PDB file of C-alpha atoms in Angstrom:
ATOM      1  CA  UNK A   1      83.699 189.493 377.025  1.00 90.00           C
ATOM      2  CA  UNK A   2      85.443 186.284 375.451  1.00 96.00           C
ATOM      3  CA  UNK A   3      85.616 185.534 371.839  1.00 98.00           C
ATOM      4  CA  UNK A   4      86.360 182.268 370.384  1.00 98.00           C
ATOM      5  CA  UNK A   5      87.078 180.358 367.149  1.00 98.00           C
ATOM      6  CA  UNK A   6      87.811 176.790 366.265  1.00 98.00           C
ATOM      7  CA  UNK A   7      90.811 176.151 364.032  1.00 98.00           C
ATOM      8  CA  UNK A   8      92.292 173.207 362.448  1.00 97.00           C
ATOM      9  CA  UNK A   9      95.968 172.395 363.031  1.00 96.00           C
ATOM     10  CA  UNK A  10      97.385 172.249 359.327  1.00 95.00           C
ATOM     11  CA  UNK A  11     101.211 171.972 359.622  1.00 93.00           C
ATOM     12  CA  UNK A  12     102.476 168.517 359.173  1.00 93.00           C
ATOM     13  CA  UNK A  13     104.063 168.034 362.482  1.00 93.00           C
ATOM     14  CA  UNK A  14     101.216 169.558 364.586  1.00 94.00           C
ATOM     15  CA  UNK A  15     101.859 171.768 367.737  1.00 93.00           C
ATOM     16  CA  UNK A  16     105.662 171.180 368.118  1.00 94.00           C
ATOM     17  CA  UNK A  17     108.172 173.521 369.582  1.00 95.00           C
ATOM     18  CA  UNK A  18     108.569 175.841 366.758  1.00 96.00           C
ATOM     19  CA  UNK A  19     104.932 176.684 366.242  1.00 96.00           C
ATOM     20  CA  UNK A  20     104.245 176.869 370.102  1.00 97.00           C
ATOM     21  CA  UNK A  21     107.077 179.629 370.199  1.00 97.00           C
ATOM     22  CA  UNK A  22     105.686 181.405 367.265  1.00 97.00           C
ATOM     23  CA  UNK A  23     102.292 181.620 369.024  1.00 98.00           C
ATOM     24  CA  UNK A  24     103.802 182.414 372.402  1.00 98.00           C
ATOM     25  CA  UNK A  25     105.632 185.407 370.687  1.00 98.00           C
ATOM     26  CA  UNK A  26     102.482 186.369 368.704  1.00 98.00           C
ATOM     27  CA  UNK A  27     100.490 186.727 371.521  1.00 98.00           C
ATOM     28  CA  UNK A  28     102.954 188.859 373.751  1.00 98.00           C
ATOM     29  CA  UNK A  29     102.105 191.772 371.445  1.00 98.00           C
ATOM     30  CA  UNK A  30      98.318 191.792 372.610  1.00 98.00           C
ATOM     31  CA  UNK A  31      96.795 192.950 375.644  1.00 98.00           C
ATOM     32  CA  UNK A  32      94.549 189.911 375.779  1.00 98.00           C
ATOM     33  CA  UNK A  33      94.729 186.403 377.608  1.00 98.00           C
ATOM     34  CA  UNK A  34      94.568 183.615 374.964  1.00 98.00           C
ATOM     35  CA  UNK A  35      93.573 180.179 375.897  1.00 98.00           C
ATOM     36  CA  UNK A  36      93.877 176.845 373.667  1.00 98.00           C
ATOM     37  CA  UNK A  37      91.691 173.772 374.300  1.00 98.00           C
ATOM     38  CA  UNK A  38      92.161 170.644 372.316  1.00 97.00           C
ATOM     39  CA  UNK A  39      89.489 168.186 371.201  1.00 95.00           C
ATOM     40  CA  UNK A  40      90.096 166.132 374.241  1.00 96.00           C
ATOM     41  CA  UNK A  41      89.414 169.307 376.645  1.00 97.00           C
ATOM     42  CA  UNK A  42      93.010 169.963 377.613  1.00 97.00           C
ATOM     43  CA  UNK A  43      93.625 173.578 377.897  1.00 97.00           C
ATOM     44  CA  UNK A  44      96.960 175.565 377.725  1.00 98.00           C
ATOM     45  CA  UNK A  45      97.545 179.510 377.917  1.00 98.00           C
ATOM     46  CA  UNK A  46      99.190 180.661 374.708  1.00 98.00           C
ATOM     47  CA  UNK A  47     101.799 182.283 377.035  1.00 96.00           C
ATOM     48  CA  UNK A  48     103.082 179.003 378.187  1.00 97.00           C
ATOM     49  CA  UNK A  49     105.429 177.057 375.578  1.00 97.00           C
ATOM     50  CA  UNK A  50     105.384 173.977 377.797  1.00 97.00           C
ATOM     51  CA  UNK A  51     101.616 174.109 378.318  1.00 97.00           C
ATOM     52  CA  UNK A  52     101.041 174.245 374.347  1.00 97.00           C
ATOM     53  CA  UNK A  53     103.181 171.334 373.800  1.00 96.00           C
ATOM     54  CA  UNK A  54     101.242 169.351 376.197  1.00 95.00           C
ATOM     55  CA  UNK A  55      97.941 170.005 374.132  1.00 95.00           C
ATOM     56  CA  UNK A  56      99.516 167.032 371.833  1.00 89.00           C
ATOM     57  CA  UNK A  57      97.539 168.413 368.800  1.00 93.00           C
ATOM     58  CA  UNK A  58      98.562 166.650 365.597  1.00 94.00           C
ATOM     59  CA  UNK A  59      97.794 167.584 361.992  1.00 95.00           C
ATOM     60  CA  UNK A  60      94.042 167.440 361.266  1.00 96.00           C
ATOM     61  CA  UNK A  61      92.972 167.940 364.926  1.00 96.00           C
ATOM     62  CA  UNK A  62      90.942 171.188 365.880  1.00 97.00           C
ATOM     63  CA  UNK A  63      91.820 173.551 368.515  1.00 98.00           C
ATOM     64  CA  UNK A  64      89.447 176.023 370.198  1.00 98.00           C
ATOM     65  CA  UNK A  65      91.088 179.337 370.615  1.00 98.00           C
ATOM     66  CA  UNK A  66      89.684 181.821 373.225  1.00 98.00           C
ATOM     67  CA  UNK A  67      90.795 185.444 373.851  1.00 98.00           C
ATOM     68  CA  UNK A  68      89.696 187.926 376.655  1.00 98.00           C
ATOM     69  CA  UNK A  69      90.795 191.346 377.305  1.00 98.00           C
ATOM     70  CA  UNK A  70      91.152 194.866 375.608  1.00 98.00           C
ATOM     71  CA  UNK A  71      92.794 193.508 372.377  1.00 98.00           C
ATOM     72  CA  UNK A  72      90.655 190.289 372.192  1.00 98.00           C
ATOM     73  CA  UNK A  73      89.411 190.627 368.628  1.00 98.00           C
ATOM     74  CA  UNK A  74      92.811 191.344 367.321  1.00 98.00           C
ATOM     75  CA  UNK A  75      94.472 188.650 369.225  1.00 98.00           C
ATOM     76  CA  UNK A  76      92.088 186.151 368.203  1.00 98.00           C
ATOM     77  CA  UNK A  77      92.232 187.186 364.553  1.00 98.00           C
ATOM     78  CA  UNK A  78      96.063 186.936 364.528  1.00 98.00           C
ATOM     79  CA  UNK A  79      96.015 183.499 366.257  1.00 98.00           C
ATOM     80  CA  UNK A  80      93.458 182.159 363.595  1.00 98.00           C
ATOM     81  CA  UNK A  81      95.625 183.554 360.672  1.00 97.00           C
ATOM     82  CA  UNK A  82      98.792 181.728 362.296  1.00 97.00           C
ATOM     83  CA  UNK A  83      97.046 178.281 362.515  1.00 97.00           C
ATOM     84  CA  UNK A  84      95.539 178.861 359.052  1.00 96.00           C
ATOM     85  CA  UNK A  85      98.964 179.705 357.584  1.00 96.00           C
ATOM     86  CA  UNK A  86     100.053 176.400 358.818  1.00 96.00           C
ATOM     87  CA  UNK A  87     102.707 178.149 360.909  1.00 95.00           C
ATOM     88  CA  UNK A  88     104.352 178.952 357.711  1.00 90.00           C
ATOM     89  CA  UNK A  89     105.713 175.403 357.649  1.00 86.00           C
ATOM     90  CA  UNK A  90     104.278 174.326 354.192  1.00 63.00           C
TER      91      UNK A  90
END
């Protein structure tokens, strides 16, 4: 099964290197595959910092987050919480 949620990019600089690295490190702690998709349909695995930078997601844009695997619910909740916090940049 796959779980998903739509989140808003809240941090001022959008998805740049620091938030991408934070997200990468976060998902490493879960037994789940996490995929991000921007409003234009570009997809990136959360275990690829370069891929996430290619999403070109600025403040105010929405990103669809999908998680699949044994810890999908926990992984999705953690990723949503990180986006909601604005990656602690505010």
